Tab-separated table of C-alpha atoms in Angstrom:
chain	number	residue	atom	x	y	z
A	1	MET	CA	0.657	6.917	8.056
A	2	ILE	CA	3.678	4.824	9.254
A	3	ASN	CA	4.048	1.077	8.270
A	4	TYR	CA	6.628	-1.371	9.270
A	5	VAL	CA	7.957	-2.799	6.015
A	6	ASN	CA	7.393	-6.399	5.563
A	7	LYS	CA	8.905	-8.059	2.637
A	8	GLU	CA	6.220	-10.738	2.594
A	9	GLY	CA	3.710	-7.952	2.444
A	10	GLY	CA	4.858	-6.774	-0.949
A	11	MET	CA	7.582	-4.208	-0.278
A	12	ASP	CA	10.356	-5.986	-2.124
A	13	ASN	CA	10.505	-3.435	-5.053
A	14	TYR	CA	10.882	-0.624	-2.607
A	15	LEU	CA	13.890	-2.245	-0.818
A	16	SER	CA	15.863	-3.853	-3.661
A	17	GLU	CA	17.915	-0.743	-4.377
A	18	VAL	CA	18.434	-0.011	-0.620
A	19	GLU	CA	19.465	-3.572	0.150
A	20	THR	CA	22.177	-3.326	-2.541
A	21	LEU	CA	23.299	-0.060	-1.114
A	22	LEU	CA	23.561	-1.621	2.254
A	23	HIS	CA	25.584	-4.432	0.906
A	24	ARG	CA	28.073	-2.003	-0.781
A	25	PHE	CA	28.328	-0.071	2.653
A	26	LYS	CA	29.669	-3.402	4.233
A	27	TYR	CA	31.986	-3.889	1.225
A	28	ALA	CA	33.418	-0.496	1.498
A	29	ASP	CA	34.569	-1.313	5.136
A	30	ILE	CA	32.958	1.706	6.945
A	31	THR	CA	33.824	1.346	10.509
A	32	SER	CA	33.791	4.985	11.814
A	33	ARG	CA	30.967	6.038	14.112
A	34	ASP	CA	31.410	9.547	13.283
A	35	ARG	CA	29.811	11.428	10.351
A	36	ILE	CA	29.895	9.367	6.992
A	37	CYS	CA	31.626	12.308	5.246
A	38	LYS	CA	34.807	11.335	7.198
A	39	PHE	CA	35.016	7.965	5.733
A	40	PRO	CA	37.480	7.230	3.012
A	41	GLY	CA	34.999	5.678	0.842
A	42	ARG	CA	32.873	8.849	0.485
A	43	ALA	CA	33.310	8.941	-3.447
A	44	TYR	CA	32.362	5.374	-3.711
A	45	ILE	CA	29.229	5.797	-1.512
A	46	GLN	CA	28.163	8.822	-3.552
A	47	SER	CA	28.445	6.926	-6.868
A	48	VAL	CA	26.381	4.105	-5.321
A	49	ILE	CA	23.434	6.226	-4.171
A	50	ASP	CA	23.550	8.132	-7.531
A	51	SER	CA	22.573	4.846	-9.098
A	52	ILE	CA	19.381	4.806	-7.121
A	53	HIS	CA	16.391	5.938	-9.389
A	54	ASP	CA	14.371	7.539	-6.803
A	55	PRO	CA	15.392	10.621	-4.569
A	56	THR	CA	17.603	9.415	-1.754
A	57	VAL	CA	19.440	10.821	1.117
A	58	ILE	CA	21.614	9.390	3.920
A	59	ILE	CA	21.070	11.125	7.314
A	60	ASP	CA	22.150	10.684	10.720
A	61	ARG	CA	20.168	10.281	13.987
A	62	GLU	CA	19.614	14.036	14.267
A	63	HIS	CA	18.143	14.610	10.714
A	64	ARG	CA	21.393	15.944	9.306
A	65	VAL	CA	21.978	15.064	5.702
A	66	LEU	CA	25.055	13.261	5.044
A	67	PHE	CA	24.676	12.213	1.342
A	68	VAL	CA	22.314	13.305	-1.467
A	69	ASN	CA	21.892	11.464	-4.638
A	70	LYS	CA	21.684	12.959	-8.030
A	71	ARG	CA	17.932	12.467	-8.507
A	72	MET	CA	17.273	14.364	-5.105
A	73	ARG	CA	19.338	17.275	-6.179
A	74	GLU	CA	17.416	17.476	-9.311
A	75	THR	CA	14.213	17.259	-7.374
A	76	ALA	CA	14.834	19.511	-4.635
A	77	GLN	CA	15.832	22.549	-6.462
A	78	TRP	CA	14.658	24.760	-3.517
A	79	ALA	CA	17.419	23.313	-1.258
A	80	ASP	CA	20.830	24.948	-0.576
A	81	PHE	CA	23.142	21.924	-0.643
A	82	THR	CA	26.115	24.050	0.344
A	83	LYS	CA	24.524	24.632	3.771
A	84	SER	CA	25.896	22.933	6.702
A	85	PRO	CA	24.244	21.372	8.717
A	86	LEU	CA	21.511	20.634	6.178
A	87	PHE	CA	18.422	18.641	7.375
A	88	CYS	CA	16.371	16.170	5.603
A	89	TYR	CA	13.106	18.183	6.020
A	90	GLU	CA	14.754	21.100	4.469
A	91	VAL	CA	15.578	19.024	1.348
A	92	PHE	CA	12.443	17.038	1.092
A	93	SER	CA	9.600	19.434	2.447
A	94	ASN	CA	11.429	22.660	2.150
A	95	SER	CA	10.452	23.130	5.821
A	96	LYS	CA	12.219	24.551	8.787
A	97	LYS	CA	11.239	21.901	11.225
A	98	PRO	CA	10.947	18.075	11.199
A	99	CYS	CA	8.114	16.412	9.473
A	100	CYS	CA	5.214	15.412	11.826
A	101	GLY	CA	1.361	14.891	11.934
A	102	LYS	CA	-0.871	12.669	10.054
A	103	ASN	CA	-0.252	14.140	6.655
A	104	THR	CA	3.731	14.286	6.955
A	105	PRO	CA	4.781	11.565	9.541
A	106	CYS	CA	8.452	11.295	10.265
A	107	PRO	CA	9.719	7.615	10.156
A	108	LEU	CA	12.996	8.484	11.955
A	109	SER	CA	11.803	7.734	15.660
A	110	SER	CA	10.219	4.416	14.528
A	111	VAL	CA	13.535	3.274	12.751
A	112	LEU	CA	15.502	4.109	15.839
A	113	GLU	CA	13.060	2.293	18.086
A	114	THR	CA	12.689	-0.781	15.947
A	115	ARG	CA	16.033	-0.933	14.048
A	116	ALA	CA	14.022	-2.085	11.048
A	117	PRO	CA	12.791	-0.503	7.800
A	118	VAL	CA	9.705	1.760	8.095
A	119	ALA	CA	7.461	3.237	5.431
A	120	ALA	CA	5.615	6.516	5.739
A	121	ARG	CA	3.231	8.076	3.339
A	122	HIS	CA	3.403	11.883	2.956
A	123	SER	CA	0.676	14.035	1.314
A	124	HIS	CA	1.242	17.553	0.050
A	125	HIS	CA	-0.975	20.001	-1.809
A	126	GLU	CA	0.473	21.081	-5.311
A	127	GLY	CA	-1.814	24.065	-6.292
A	128	LEU	CA	-5.412	24.388	-5.280
A	129	TYR	CA	-6.837	20.931	-6.398
A	130	HIS	CA	-3.888	18.585	-6.843
A	131	LYS	CA	-2.575	16.483	-4.006
A	132	LYS	CA	0.768	14.791	-4.164
A	133	PHE	CA	1.610	11.569	-2.392
A	134	THR	CA	5.146	10.359	-1.617
A	135	ASP	CA	6.308	7.169	0.207
A	136	VAL	CA	9.289	7.599	2.420
A	137	ILE	CA	11.198	4.386	2.942
A	138	ALA	CA	13.638	4.779	5.834
A	139	THR	CA	16.196	1.948	6.151
A	140	PRO	CA	18.652	1.826	9.080
A	141	VAL	CA	22.517	1.203	8.745
A	142	LEU	CA	23.496	-0.587	11.826
A	143	ASP	CA	26.838	-0.774	13.534
A	144	GLU	CA	28.510	-3.887	14.760
A	145	ALA	CA	26.637	-3.632	17.977
A	146	GLY	CA	23.183	-3.447	16.202
A	147	ALA	CA	22.687	0.147	16.976
A	148	VAL	CA	21.335	2.521	14.315
A	149	LEU	CA	24.288	4.408	12.876
A	150	HIS	CA	22.709	6.143	9.831
A	151	ILE	CA	19.458	5.940	7.989
A	152	ILE	CA	18.859	5.826	4.153
A	153	GLU	CA	15.677	7.514	3.134
A	154	THR	CA	14.377	6.992	-0.290
A	155	TYR	CA	11.370	9.009	-1.588
A	156	LYS	CA	9.011	7.456	-4.190
A	157	ASP	CA	6.173	9.505	-5.886
A	158	VAL	CA	2.978	7.430	-5.554
A	159	SER	CA	0.456	10.082	-6.651
A	160	ASP	CA	-0.721	8.198	-9.548
A	161	TYR	CA	-1.055	4.983	-7.590
A	162	SER	CA	-2.872	6.821	-4.876
A	163	GLU	CA	-5.345	8.487	-7.364
A	164	LEU	CA	-6.145	5.034	-8.847
A	165	GLU	CA	-6.838	3.815	-5.378
A	166	THR	CA	-9.284	6.635	-4.638
A	167	SER	CA	-10.947	6.131	-7.968
A	168	LEU	CA	-11.363	2.383	-7.388
A	169	ARG	CA	-12.705	3.139	-3.922
A	170	ASP	CA	-15.216	5.668	-5.151
A	171	SER	CA	-16.270	3.267	-8.066
A	172	GLU	CA	-16.808	0.529	-5.372
A	173	LEU	CA	-18.831	2.943	-3.264
A	174	LEU	CA	-20.955	3.850	-6.270
A	175	TYR	CA	-21.376	0.153	-7.211
A	176	ARG	CA	-22.356	-0.733	-3.816
A	177	SER	CA	-24.932	1.945	-3.666
A	178	LEU	CA	-26.568	0.946	-6.867
A	179	PHE	CA	-26.380	-2.672	-5.759
A	180	ASP	CA	-28.125	-1.939	-2.501
A	181	GLN	CA	-30.751	0.375	-3.794
A	182	SER	CA	-31.836	-1.981	-6.805
A	183	GLY	CA	-35.343	-2.935	-6.559
A	184	ASP	CA	-34.450	-6.173	-7.964
A	185	ALA	CA	-33.079	-9.053	-5.671
A	186	ILE	CA	-29.356	-9.677	-6.458
A	187	LEU	CA	-27.056	-12.351	-5.366
A	188	ILE	CA	-23.343	-12.748	-6.228
A	189	LEU	CA	-22.079	-16.276	-6.078
A	190	ARG	CA	-18.623	-17.946	-6.083
A	191	GLY	CA	-17.973	-19.318	-9.418
A	192	GLU	CA	-14.967	-21.403	-8.876
A	193	GLY	CA	-13.218	-23.638	-6.042
A	194	SER	CA	-14.583	-26.055	-3.724
A	195	ASP	CA	-17.208	-23.875	-2.399
A	196	ILE	CA	-18.678	-22.954	-5.799
A	197	GLY	CA	-22.199	-21.500	-5.493
A	198	ARG	CA	-21.527	-20.016	-2.103
A	199	ILE	CA	-23.357	-16.681	-1.660
A	200	LEU	CA	-20.721	-13.941	-1.607
A	201	SER	CA	-22.960	-10.833	-1.502
A	202	ALA	CA	-26.686	-10.000	-1.356
A	203	ASN	CA	-28.617	-6.728	-1.755
A	204	ASN	CA	-31.402	-5.428	0.380
A	205	ALA	CA	-34.094	-6.481	-1.981
A	206	ALA	CA	-32.790	-10.048	-1.715
A	207	CYS	CA	-32.809	-9.992	1.933
A	208	ASP	CA	-36.480	-8.656	1.927
A	209	MET	CA	-37.654	-11.168	-0.682
A	210	LEU	CA	-36.125	-14.328	1.129
A	211	GLY	CA	-36.517	-13.232	4.778
A	212	TYR	CA	-32.785	-13.523	5.671
A	213	SER	CA	-30.325	-10.994	7.013
A	214	LYS	CA	-27.225	-10.304	4.975
A	215	GLU	CA	-25.220	-12.184	7.370
A	216	GLU	CA	-27.412	-15.246	7.192
A	217	LEU	CA	-27.308	-15.295	3.439
A	218	LEU	CA	-23.541	-15.190	3.398
A	219	ARG	CA	-23.374	-18.444	5.356
A	220	LEU	CA	-25.565	-20.089	2.540
A	221	TYR	CA	-25.146	-21.582	-0.864
A	222	ILE	CA	-27.393	-20.951	-3.699
A	223	THR	CA	-28.576	-24.539	-3.498
A	224	ASP	CA	-29.777	-23.910	0.024
A	225	LEU	CA	-32.280	-21.483	-1.407
A	226	ASP	CA	-33.288	-23.468	-4.404
A	227	THR	CA	-35.941	-26.163	-4.335
A	228	PRO	CA	-34.651	-29.635	-4.823
A	229	GLU	CA	-35.477	-29.729	-8.599
A	230	HIS	CA	-33.498	-26.529	-9.243
A	231	ALA	CA	-30.589	-27.137	-6.786
A	232	ALA	CA	-29.674	-30.265	-8.910
A	233	LYS	CA	-29.263	-28.086	-12.027
A	234	ALA	CA	-27.446	-25.352	-10.368
A	235	PRO	CA	-23.805	-26.503	-11.007
A	236	LYS	CA	-24.456	-27.006	-14.709
A	237	ARG	CA	-26.122	-23.538	-14.940
A	238	ILE	CA	-23.145	-21.945	-13.095
A	239	LYS	CA	-20.728	-23.675	-15.501
A	240	SER	CA	-22.621	-22.355	-18.482
A	241	ILE	CA	-22.550	-18.704	-17.186
A	242	LEU	CA	-18.768	-19.099	-16.579
A	243	GLU	CA	-18.399	-20.133	-20.287
A	244	GLY	CA	-19.993	-16.878	-21.267
A	245	GLU	CA	-23.619	-18.005	-21.864
A	246	THR	CA	-26.447	-15.696	-20.810
A	247	LEU	CA	-29.341	-17.455	-19.087
A	248	ARG	CA	-32.805	-16.324	-18.466
A	249	LEU	CA	-34.637	-18.723	-16.029
A	250	GLU	CA	-37.579	-18.926	-13.814
A	251	ILE	CA	-36.369	-20.508	-10.596
A	252	THR	CA	-38.270	-21.026	-7.401
A	253	HIS	CA	-36.525	-20.055	-4.174
A	254	LYS	CA	-37.222	-21.160	-0.650
A	255	LYS	CA	-37.737	-18.333	1.980
A	256	LYS	CA	-36.387	-18.562	5.514
A	257	ASP	CA	-39.836	-19.458	6.785
A	258	GLY	CA	-39.874	-22.489	4.328
A	259	THR	CA	-42.506	-20.976	1.860
A	260	THR	CA	-41.690	-20.556	-1.700
């Protein structure tokens, strides 16, 4: 999966260290369009990327590795860093060919096309049952004409976060299954805001009891279903529930056909 990085979409933490690096690139007055290793500021650039916490490489447009930070060297113990040329997929994936496909998409072509930061999520199996997820954040270094000169790739292990996402998704599916299969009618209401009392969700039993489809119920408020006597008391009851009180009530609701 490849995403175009949007700061307003919550990628600030991913980009902060890389933006600092880009700023220092400019400060180092790097002007050559040849490989970065020819620049007089090589030692300075190396010290900068070594300060980045996550494994990071700087590559050219052909996947060739120009710089590797200390964290990447510690992580990619299989890589021969004396080899030249050394390619990013050899360092990151221990592979002989560029990353591709759904599980290991390569962000390089998207960066070259858009000249903007791109994020790609990689998944790898570690052992028989464990799956590792890594976010690859590729940020372009542009020349004075705006063309992509080099790419900074940072690799962030998000396995724990991804497993949490999966657990939450599984829990939601289980909850939804129990919710829909319950023999009791259940309505979930909005408890705050200007549309307090609006129906947010309804299970199958509620639809059957009231004669509405789920789509129809989600356009209603609980007061639309209450008889006038109970509708007048609904706001106070909702307030009591939000304050932690448990209520057991007998309430008459109106069905879609007007009966109670």
